[in-house]
PDB file of C-alpha atoms in Angstrom:
ATOM      1  CA  MET A  27      45.671 111.313 249.961  1.00 81.00           C
ATOM      2  CA  GLY A  28      45.714 109.127 253.040  1.00 79.00           C
ATOM      3  CA  TYR A  29      48.993 110.201 254.646  1.00 74.00           C
ATOM      4  CA  GLU A  30      50.918 113.112 256.087  1.00 79.00           C
ATOM      5  CA  LEU A  31      53.542 114.765 253.914  1.00 75.00           C
ATOM      6  CA  GLY A  32      57.068 114.687 255.235  1.00 79.00           C
ATOM      7  CA  PRO A  33      59.932 117.150 254.680  1.00 81.00           C
ATOM      8  CA  GLU A  34      58.981 117.464 250.994  1.00 80.00           C
ATOM      9  CA  SER A  35      55.686 119.190 251.872  1.00 85.00           C
ATOM     10  CA  LYS A  36      57.176 122.689 251.470  1.00 86.00           C
ATOM     11  CA  ALA A  37      58.410 121.923 247.956  1.00 88.00           C
ATOM     12  CA  ILE A  38      55.092 120.296 247.012  1.00 88.00           C
ATOM     13  CA  ASN A  39      53.167 123.301 248.319  1.00 87.00           C
ATOM     14  CA  GLN A  40      55.312 125.778 246.390  1.00 91.00           C
ATOM     15  CA  ALA A  41      55.028 123.688 243.235  1.00 93.00           C
ATOM     16  CA  PHE A  42      51.261 123.700 243.607  1.00 89.00           C
ATOM     17  CA  ILE A  43      51.158 127.482 244.105  1.00 88.00           C
ATOM     18  CA  ASP A  44      53.334 128.062 241.030  1.00 92.00           C
ATOM     19  CA  THR A  45      51.178 125.699 238.958  1.00 92.00           C
ATOM     20  CA  VAL A  46      47.953 127.526 239.854  1.00 86.00           C
ATOM     21  CA  ARG A  47      49.456 130.991 239.339  1.00 86.00           C
ATOM     22  CA  ALA A  48      50.577 130.004 235.852  1.00 89.00           C
ATOM     23  CA  GLY A  49      46.913 130.184 234.874  1.00 83.00           C
ATOM     24  CA  THR A  50      47.151 133.979 234.933  1.00 81.00           C
ATOM     25  CA  ALA A  51      50.400 134.215 232.938  1.00 85.00           C
ATOM     26  CA  LEU A  52      50.240 136.726 230.086  1.00 85.00           C
ATOM     27  CA  VAL A  53      53.326 135.346 228.331  1.00 87.00           C
ATOM     28  CA  ARG A  54      52.609 131.641 227.917  1.00 89.00           C
ATOM     29  CA  THR A  55      56.001 130.418 226.849  1.00 90.00           C
ATOM     30  CA  ASN A  56      58.879 128.896 228.758  1.00 90.00           C
ATOM     31  CA  VAL A  57      60.772 132.127 229.447  1.00 88.00           C
ATOM     32  CA  PRO A  58      63.157 131.711 232.415  1.00 90.00           C
ATOM     33  CA  GLY A  59      61.866 133.538 235.470  1.00 88.00           C
ATOM     34  CA  GLY A  60      58.370 133.955 234.042  1.00 91.00           C
ATOM     35  CA  ARG A  61      55.164 132.808 235.690  1.00 92.00           C
ATOM     36  CA  TRP A  62      54.496 130.239 232.959  1.00 94.00           C
ATOM     37  CA  ALA A  63      57.980 128.744 233.307  1.00 95.00           C
ATOM     38  CA  LYS A  64      57.531 128.439 237.077  1.00 95.00           C
ATOM     39  CA  GLY A  65      54.197 126.755 236.490  1.00 94.00           C
ATOM     40  CA  LEU A  66      55.745 124.218 234.125  1.00 95.00           C
ATOM     41  CA  ARG A  67      58.448 123.394 236.682  1.00 95.00           C
ATOM     42  CA  GLY A  68      55.852 123.161 239.451  1.00 95.00           C
ATOM     43  CA  ARG A  69      53.725 120.843 237.350  1.00 96.00           C
ATOM     44  CA  LYS A  70      56.697 118.512 236.843  1.00 96.00           C
ATOM     45  CA  VAL A  71      57.310 118.387 240.610  1.00 95.00           C
ATOM     46  CA  LEU A  72      53.672 117.401 241.225  1.00 95.00           C
ATOM     47  CA  GLU A  73      53.729 114.820 238.448  1.00 96.00           C
ATOM     48  CA  ARG A  74      56.880 113.202 239.869  1.00 95.00           C
ATOM     49  CA  PHE A  75      55.351 113.140 243.351  1.00 92.00           C
ATOM     50  CA  PHE A  76      52.132 111.429 242.290  1.00 94.00           C
ATOM     51  CA  ARG A  77      53.859 109.009 239.905  1.00 95.00           C
ATOM     52  CA  LYS A  78      56.225 107.951 242.673  1.00 94.00           C
ATOM     53  CA  GLU A  79      53.242 107.106 244.903  1.00 92.00           C
ATOM     54  CA  LEU A  80      51.152 105.389 242.215  1.00 94.00           C
ATOM     55  CA  PRO A  81      52.417 101.809 242.673  1.00 95.00           C
ATOM     56  CA  ALA A  82      51.651 101.838 246.401  1.00 94.00           C
ATOM     57  CA  LYS A  83      48.205 103.336 245.794  1.00 94.00           C
ATOM     58  CA  ARG A  84      47.457 100.786 243.067  1.00 94.00           C
ATOM     59  CA  ALA A  85      48.208  98.066 245.624  1.00 93.00           C
ATOM     60  CA  SER A  86      46.331  99.783 248.457  1.00 89.00           C
ATOM     61  CA  GLN A  87      42.746  99.098 249.451  1.00 88.00           C
ATOM     62  CA  GLU A  88      42.434 102.274 251.547  1.00 90.00           C
ATOM     63  CA  SER A  89      39.479 104.649 251.192  1.00 89.00           C
ATOM     64  CA  ASP A  90      41.415 107.851 250.484  1.00 90.00           C
ATOM     65  CA  LEU A  91      40.632 109.540 247.167  1.00 88.00           C
ATOM     66  CA  PHE A  92      44.044 108.800 245.652  1.00 92.00           C
ATOM     67  CA  SER A  93      43.572 105.048 246.218  1.00 94.00           C
ATOM     68  CA  VAL A  94      39.940 105.130 245.092  1.00 92.00           C
ATOM     69  CA  LEU A  95      40.883 106.803 241.794  1.00 92.00           C
ATOM     70  CA  CYS A  96      43.504 104.124 241.205  1.00 94.00           C
ATOM     71  CA  HIS A  97      40.856 101.388 241.550  1.00 93.00           C
ATOM     72  CA  ALA A  98      37.796 103.083 240.025  1.00 91.00           C
ATOM     73  CA  LYS A  99      36.253 101.165 237.112  1.00 89.00           C
ATOM     74  CA  THR A 100      33.556 101.872 234.570  1.00 87.00           C
ATOM     75  CA  GLU A 101      30.690  99.467 233.949  1.00 87.00           C
ATOM     76  CA  ASP A 102      32.813  97.996 231.155  1.00 89.00           C
ATOM     77  CA  GLY A 103      35.737  97.391 233.503  1.00 89.00           C
ATOM     78  CA  ASP A 104      37.923 100.239 232.227  1.00 92.00           C
ATOM     79  CA  GLN A 105      40.246 101.974 234.717  1.00 92.00           C
ATOM     80  CA  PHE A 106      41.971 105.338 234.822  1.00 93.00           C
ATOM     81  CA  SER A 107      45.418 105.284 233.276  1.00 94.00           C
ATOM     82  CA  ASP A 108      48.390 106.506 235.319  1.00 95.00           C
ATOM     83  CA  ASP A 109      48.228 109.806 233.415  1.00 95.00           C
ATOM     84  CA  ASP A 110      44.519 110.140 234.218  1.00 94.00           C
ATOM     85  CA  VAL A 111      45.087 109.599 237.943  1.00 95.00           C
ATOM     86  CA  VAL A 112      47.967 112.086 238.063  1.00 95.00           C
ATOM     87  CA  ASN A 113      45.971 114.726 236.184  1.00 94.00           C
ATOM     88  CA  HIS A 114      42.903 114.250 238.391  1.00 92.00           C
ATOM     89  CA  MET A 115      44.925 114.483 241.610  1.00 92.00           C
ATOM     90  CA  ILE A 116      46.681 117.681 240.537  1.00 91.00           C
ATOM     91  CA  PHE A 117      43.357 119.249 239.564  1.00 87.00           C
ATOM     92  CA  LEU A 118      41.685 118.131 242.793  1.00 85.00           C
ATOM     93  CA  MET A 119      44.379 119.863 244.845  1.00 83.00           C
ATOM     94  CA  MET A 120      43.016 123.114 243.469  1.00 79.00           C
ATOM     95  CA  ALA A 121      39.330 122.278 243.093  1.00 77.00           C
ATOM     96  CA  ALA A 122      38.845 120.540 246.444  1.00 75.00           C
ATOM     97  CA  HIS A 123      41.408 122.298 248.617  1.00 78.00           C
ATOM     98  CA  ASP A 124      42.571 125.693 247.396  1.00 82.00           C
ATOM     99  CA  THR A 125      39.069 127.076 246.883  1.00 87.00           C
ATOM    100  CA  THR A 126      38.009 125.875 250.351  1.00 90.00           C
ATOM    101  CA  THR A 127      41.092 127.507 251.860  1.00 90.00           C
ATOM    102  CA  SER A 128      40.103 130.760 250.163  1.00 92.00           C
ATOM    103  CA  THR A 129      36.554 130.440 251.518  1.00 95.00           C
ATOM    104  CA  LEU A 130      37.755 129.801 255.066  1.00 96.00           C
ATOM    105  CA  CYS A 131      40.000 132.867 254.946  1.00 95.00           C
ATOM    106  CA  SER A 132      37.015 134.992 253.891  1.00 96.00           C
ATOM    107  CA  ILE A 133      34.826 133.471 256.607  1.00 97.00           C
ATOM    108  CA  ILE A 134      37.417 134.106 259.321  1.00 97.00           C
ATOM    109  CA  TYR A 135      37.800 137.709 258.163  1.00 97.00           C
ATOM    110  CA  ALA A 136      34.038 138.280 258.044  1.00 97.00           C
ATOM    111  CA  LEU A 137      33.517 136.751 261.491  1.00 97.00           C
ATOM    112  CA  ALA A 138      36.339 138.821 262.956  1.00 97.00           C
ATOM    113  CA  LYS A 139      34.680 141.972 261.577  1.00 97.00           C
ATOM    114  CA  ASN A 140      31.230 140.835 262.736  1.00 97.00           C
ATOM    115  CA  PRO A 141      31.779 139.198 266.163  1.00 96.00           C
ATOM    116  CA  GLU A 142      28.039 138.931 266.843  1.00 97.00           C
ATOM    117  CA  TRP A 143      27.974 136.158 264.263  1.00 97.00           C
ATOM    118  CA  GLN A 144      30.668 134.302 266.151  1.00 96.00           C
ATOM    119  CA  ASP A 145      28.297 134.199 269.119  1.00 96.00           C
ATOM    120  CA  ILE A 146      25.430 132.995 266.910  1.00 96.00           C
ATOM    121  CA  LEU A 147      27.523 130.147 265.511  1.00 97.00           C
ATOM    122  CA  TYR A 148      28.905 129.310 268.948  1.00 96.00           C
ATOM    123  CA  GLU A 149      25.394 128.830 270.311  1.00 95.00           C
ATOM    124  CA  GLU A 150      24.548 126.683 267.308  1.00 95.00           C
ATOM    125  CA  CYS A 151      27.633 124.515 267.865  1.00 93.00           C
ATOM    126  CA  LYS A 152      26.600 123.962 271.485  1.00 92.00           C
ATOM    127  CA  LEU A 153      23.539 122.109 270.216  1.00 90.00           C
ATOM    128  CA  ILE A 154      25.811 119.305 269.023  1.00 92.00           C
ATOM    129  CA  ASP A 155      26.437 116.559 271.577  1.00 89.00           C
ATOM    130  CA  GLY A 156      30.059 115.603 272.044  1.00 86.00           C
ATOM    131  CA  ASP A 157      33.338 116.987 270.801  1.00 89.00           C
ATOM    132  CA  HIS A 158      33.083 115.623 267.278  1.00 89.00           C
ATOM    133  CA  LEU A 159      30.852 116.492 264.362  1.00 90.00           C
ATOM    134  CA  ASN A 160      29.116 113.498 262.807  1.00 91.00           C
ATOM    135  CA  TYR A 161      27.616 113.391 259.337  1.00 91.00           C
ATOM    136  CA  ASP A 162      24.070 113.491 260.744  1.00 93.00           C
ATOM    137  CA  ASP A 163      24.949 116.655 262.679  1.00 94.00           C
ATOM    138  CA  LEU A 164      25.730 118.691 259.559  1.00 94.00           C
ATOM    139  CA  PRO A 165      22.130 119.819 258.832  1.00 93.00           C
ATOM    140  CA  LYS A 166      21.928 121.238 262.374  1.00 93.00           C
ATOM    141  CA  LEU A 167      24.545 123.881 261.540  1.00 95.00           C
ATOM    142  CA  ASP A 168      22.153 125.969 259.481  1.00 95.00           C
ATOM    143  CA  LYS A 169      23.583 129.352 260.502  1.00 97.00           C
ATOM    144  CA  ALA A 170      27.073 128.188 259.560  1.00 97.00           C
ATOM    145  CA  ALA A 171      25.797 127.482 256.055  1.00 97.00           C
ATOM    146  CA  LEU A 172      24.387 131.023 255.833  1.00 97.00           C
ATOM    147  CA  VAL A 173      27.739 132.502 256.847  1.00 98.00           C
ATOM    148  CA  MET A 174      29.541 130.403 254.258  1.00 97.00           C
ATOM    149  CA  LYS A 175      27.169 131.483 251.485  1.00 97.00           C
ATOM    150  CA  GLU A 176      27.533 135.163 252.384  1.00 98.00           C
ATOM    151  CA  ALA A 177      31.331 134.905 252.462  1.00 97.00           C
ATOM    152  CA  LEU A 178      31.222 133.231 249.053  1.00 96.00           C
ATOM    153  CA  ARG A 179      29.018 136.043 247.776  1.00 97.00           C
ATOM    154  CA  MET A 180      31.345 138.792 248.989  1.00 96.00           C
ATOM    155  CA  PHE A 181      34.632 137.042 248.227  1.00 95.00           C
ATOM    156  CA  PRO A 182      34.054 134.365 245.560  1.00 94.00           C
ATOM    157  CA  PRO A 183      37.174 132.159 245.357  1.00 92.00           C
ATOM    158  CA  VAL A 184      36.870 132.105 241.563  1.00 88.00           C
ATOM    159  CA  PRO A 185      36.042 135.706 240.586  1.00 86.00           C
ATOM    160  CA  ALA A 186      35.772 134.981 236.851  1.00 87.00           C
ATOM    161  CA  ILE A 187      34.477 131.912 235.005  1.00 88.00           C
ATOM    162  CA  PRO A 188      35.363 131.383 231.313  1.00 87.00           C
ATOM    163  CA  ARG A 189      32.645 129.923 229.106  1.00 89.00           C
ATOM    164  CA  ARG A 190      32.004 129.458 225.387  1.00 91.00           C
ATOM    165  CA  LEU A 191      28.644 129.913 223.669  1.00 93.00           C
ATOM    166  CA  ILE A 192      27.210 126.752 222.144  1.00 92.00           C
ATOM    167  CA  LYS A 193      24.781 128.751 219.997  1.00 95.00           C
ATOM    168  CA  GLU A 194      24.166 132.305 218.858  1.00 96.00           C
ATOM    169  CA  THR A 195      22.549 134.409 221.560  1.00 94.00           C
ATOM    170  CA  GLU A 196      21.791 137.973 222.627  1.00 93.00           C
ATOM    171  CA  ILE A 197      23.197 139.529 225.795  1.00 87.00           C
ATOM    172  CA  MET A 198      22.083 143.047 226.781  1.00 88.00           C
ATOM    173  CA  GLY A 199      21.241 143.892 223.185  1.00 93.00           C
ATOM    174  CA  TYR A 200      24.432 142.485 221.679  1.00 93.00           C
ATOM    175  CA  ARG A 201      24.261 139.559 219.263  1.00 95.00           C
ATOM    176  CA  LEU A 202      27.026 137.048 219.886  1.00 95.00           C
ATOM    177  CA  PRO A 203      27.773 134.190 217.448  1.00 96.00           C
ATOM    178  CA  ALA A 204      28.166 130.587 218.503  1.00 96.00           C
ATOM    179  CA  ASN A 205      31.600 129.603 219.844  1.00 95.00           C
ATOM    180  CA  THR A 206      32.249 133.088 221.255  1.00 95.00           C
ATOM    181  CA  GLY A 207      34.371 133.070 224.393  1.00 92.00           C
ATOM    182  CA  ILE A 208      32.802 134.999 227.278  1.00 90.00           C
ATOM    183  CA  GLY A 209      33.684 135.694 230.887  1.00 89.00           C
ATOM    184  CA  ILE A 210      31.191 135.404 233.751  1.00 89.00           C
ATOM    185  CA  SER A 211      32.123 137.462 236.803  1.00 92.00           C
ATOM    186  CA  PRO A 212      30.665 136.350 240.164  1.00 94.00           C
ATOM    187  CA  LEU A 213      32.574 139.222 241.763  1.00 92.00           C
ATOM    188  CA  PHE A 214      30.449 141.649 239.731  1.00 94.00           C
ATOM    189  CA  THR A 215      27.171 139.725 239.825  1.00 95.00           C
ATOM    190  CA  HIS A 216      27.308 139.304 243.609  1.00 97.00           C
ATOM    191  CA  TYR A 217      27.309 143.073 244.135  1.00 97.00           C
ATOM    192  CA  MET A 218      24.579 144.120 241.683  1.00 96.00           C
ATOM    193  CA  GLU A 219      22.275 146.473 243.583  1.00 96.00           C
ATOM    194  CA  GLU A 220      19.269 145.516 241.471  1.00 95.00           C
ATOM    195  CA  TRP A 221      19.442 141.994 242.911  1.00 96.00           C
ATOM    196  CA  TRP A 222      21.011 142.349 246.354  1.00 97.00           C
ATOM    197  CA  THR A 223      19.928 144.422 249.360  1.00 96.00           C
ATOM    198  CA  GLU A 224      22.894 146.479 250.598  1.00 97.00           C
ATOM    199  CA  PRO A 225      25.385 144.274 248.731  1.00 97.00           C
ATOM    200  CA  THR A 226      28.453 145.641 250.558  1.00 96.00           C
ATOM    201  CA  LYS A 227      26.993 144.619 253.949  1.00 97.00           C
ATOM    202  CA  PHE A 228      27.805 141.262 255.561  1.00 97.00           C
ATOM    203  CA  ASP A 229      24.307 139.858 256.005  1.00 98.00           C
ATOM    204  CA  PRO A 230      24.104 136.037 256.098  1.00 98.00           C
ATOM    205  CA  GLU A 231      20.365 136.136 256.809  1.00 98.00           C
ATOM    206  CA  ARG A 232      19.791 137.188 253.200  1.00 97.00           C
ATOM    207  CA  PHE A 233      20.217 133.463 252.413  1.00 97.00           C
ATOM    208  CA  SER A 234      17.676 132.316 254.999  1.00 97.00           C
ATOM    209  CA  ALA A 235      14.544 130.468 253.907  1.00 95.00           C
ATOM    210  CA  GLU A 236      12.457 133.457 254.963  1.00 96.00           C
ATOM    211  CA  ARG A 237      14.304 135.981 252.809  1.00 96.00           C
ATOM    212  CA  ALA A 238      15.856 133.766 250.110  1.00 96.00           C
ATOM    213  CA  GLU A 239      17.341 136.837 248.491  1.00 96.00           C
ATOM    214  CA  HIS A 240      19.672 134.685 246.395  1.00 95.00           C
ATOM    215  CA  LYS A 241      16.711 133.090 244.605  1.00 94.00           C
ATOM    216  CA  ARG A 242      15.516 136.221 242.854  1.00 95.00           C
ATOM    217  CA  HIS A 243      17.371 135.000 239.778  1.00 94.00           C
ATOM    218  CA  LEU A 244      18.649 131.525 238.881  1.00 92.00           C
ATOM    219  CA  TYR A 245      22.161 132.845 238.219  1.00 92.00           C
ATOM    220  CA  GLN A 246      22.343 135.539 240.870  1.00 94.00           C
ATOM    221  CA  TRP A 247      24.605 133.635 243.279  1.00 96.00           C
ATOM    222  CA  VAL A 248      27.217 131.755 241.276  1.00 95.00           C
ATOM    223  CA  PRO A 249      30.368 130.994 243.308  1.00 94.00           C
ATOM    224  CA  PHE A 250      30.086 127.411 242.035  1.00 92.00           C
ATOM    225  CA  GLY A 251      28.993 128.370 238.536  1.00 91.00           C
ATOM    226  CA  GLY A 252      25.661 127.130 237.233  1.00 88.00           C
ATOM    227  CA  GLY A 253      23.851 124.958 234.727  1.00 85.00           C
ATOM    228  CA  GLY A 254      25.320 121.706 233.466  1.00 81.00           C
ATOM    229  CA  HIS A 255      28.851 122.700 234.493  1.00 80.00           C
ATOM    230  CA  LYS A 256      28.024 123.682 238.073  1.00 86.00           C
ATOM    231  CA  CYS A 257      30.762 122.562 240.449  1.00 86.00           C
ATOM    232  CA  ILE A 258      29.997 119.141 241.922  1.00 82.00           C
ATOM    233  CA  GLY A 259      31.957 120.086 245.059  1.00 84.00           C
ATOM    234  CA  LEU A 260      29.306 122.424 246.483  1.00 87.00           C
ATOM    235  CA  ASN A 261      28.079 120.057 249.189  1.00 89.00           C
ATOM    236  CA  PHE A 262      31.559 118.710 249.888  1.00 88.00           C
ATOM    237  CA  ALA A 263      32.820 122.261 250.463  1.00 91.00           C
ATOM    238  CA  GLU A 264      29.977 122.929 252.911  1.00 94.00           C
ATOM    239  CA  MET A 265      30.893 119.793 254.850  1.00 93.00           C
ATOM    240  CA  GLN A 266      34.525 120.913 255.105  1.00 92.00           C
ATOM    241  CA  VAL A 267      33.620 124.441 256.178  1.00 95.00           C
ATOM    242  CA  LYS A 268      31.136 123.303 258.819  1.00 96.00           C
ATOM    243  CA  LEU A 269      33.650 120.859 260.262  1.00 95.00           C
ATOM    244  CA  PHE A 270      36.312 123.544 260.488  1.00 95.00           C
ATOM    245  CA  MET A 271      34.014 126.169 262.027  1.00 95.00           C
ATOM    246  CA  PHE A 272      32.620 123.693 264.541  1.00 96.00           C
ATOM    247  CA  HIS A 273      36.041 123.000 266.021  1.00 95.00           C
ATOM    248  CA  LEU A 274      37.283 126.584 265.753  1.00 95.00           C
ATOM    249  CA  LEU A 275      34.326 128.480 267.198  1.00 95.00           C
ATOM    250  CA  ARG A 276      33.583 126.063 270.029  1.00 93.00           C
ATOM    251  CA  ASN A 277      37.034 126.790 271.421  1.00 93.00           C
ATOM    252  CA  TYR A 278      38.164 130.197 270.173  1.00 96.00           C
ATOM    253  CA  THR A 279      37.139 133.732 269.275  1.00 96.00           C
ATOM    254  CA  ILE A 280      38.643 135.704 266.404  1.00 96.00           C
ATOM    255  CA  SER A 281      39.390 139.431 266.290  1.00 97.00           C
ATOM    256  CA  VAL A 282      41.188 142.012 264.175  1.00 96.00           C
ATOM    257  CA  LYS A 283      42.505 145.460 264.975  1.00 96.00           C
ATOM    258  CA  PRO A 284      39.934 148.296 264.775  1.00 94.00           C
ATOM    259  CA  GLY A 285      39.569 149.591 261.229  1.00 94.00           C
ATOM    260  CA  TYR A 286      41.378 146.647 259.654  1.00 95.00           C
ATOM    261  CA  GLU A 287      40.394 145.847 256.067  1.00 95.00           C
ATOM    262  CA  MET A 288      41.649 142.647 254.438  1.00 94.00           C
ATOM    263  CA  LYS A 289      43.971 143.162 251.494  1.00 93.00           C
ATOM    264  CA  TYR A 290      43.468 140.404 248.972  1.00 88.00           C
ATOM    265  CA  ASN A 291      44.229 139.355 245.430  1.00 85.00           C
ATOM    266  CA  ALA A 292      41.317 138.138 243.314  1.00 83.00           C
ATOM    267  CA  VAL A 293      43.334 136.057 240.819  1.00 77.00           C
ATOM    268  CA  PRO A 294      43.823 133.255 240.093  1.00 78.00           C
ATOM    269  CA  ILE A 295      41.939 132.380 243.300  1.00 82.00           C
ATOM    270  CA  SER A 296      40.983 134.978 245.926  1.00 87.00           C
ATOM    271  CA  PHE A 297      43.441 135.041 248.808  1.00 88.00           C
ATOM    272  CA  PRO A 298      44.615 137.569 251.427  1.00 93.00           C
ATOM    273  CA  THR A 299      47.916 139.193 250.503  1.00 92.00           C
ATOM    274  CA  ASP A 300      48.752 140.472 253.980  1.00 93.00           C
ATOM    275  CA  GLY A 301      48.734 137.138 255.812  1.00 91.00           C
ATOM    276  CA  LEU A 302      45.290 137.943 257.288  1.00 95.00           C
ATOM    277  CA  PRO A 303      46.521 139.166 260.708  1.00 95.00           C
ATOM    278  CA  VAL A 304      43.864 138.002 263.170  1.00 96.00           C
ATOM    279  CA  THR A 305      44.061 137.336 266.888  1.00 97.00           C
ATOM    280  CA  ILE A 306      42.725 133.948 268.007  1.00 96.00           C
ATOM    281  CA  THR A 307      41.791 133.765 271.696  1.00 96.00           C
ATOM    282  CA  ALA A 308      40.717 130.719 273.707  1.00 95.00           C
ATOM    283  CA  ARG A 309      37.108 130.894 274.890  1.00 91.00           C
ATOM    284  CA  LYS A 310      36.673 131.117 278.655  1.00 80.00           C
TER     285      LYS A 310
END
């Protein structure tokens, strides 16, 4: 958004959390104290925040996404309305931030449980000159990409993807009419033994060019969905993750207590429910 949040950041964060959690509400009516009611209140807080900032962003020529959305035009010269900008920004908080946060939590947990991979990524990071990661350096962090893909396989941020059939089809012997609502479950697909070798094992090399285990089926690895509605943030997420891991692993090691297993909730977005107690130690 182009600036640091001030004292209101705590309220904005809680409003965002309540808004996302409302997506799993069973009773979708404004009942006081219910998850849906909290989501509606949270949504209003976010709307007020973005609407308050809109005039300044309309006048700004900065390169942050909020400003860019305010100035974006179609070939015919049409711009996003204020409502469009507000809606896009609220959605992007989840699509471009919350899912990456979930992924980073899974990566940190997996690396803490598999410290040999911390050493592998550390050696890879040492190949980068300087203390900053430039855009042209990103392809050099190949092992980091493998770790990210394996963490996404084991702990997909979005464990279920709703879809609707555009035509009648057959799935596992069942005929389903057009317009049928279905649920795709990456959390199930990513552990199918007929497609994955030792699916419960953390094994980033399964995504290497030599093994390419994830290419046995077009829709075998689907943390970003697939087809025409595949998430456009795939490459952006990889950039964020590589940047984070570069700075973290060059300077620190991560560990957990022996026998620790992460407790996490899979809905609405996968996240650790125990605060993910890890020990971060400066490298010597």
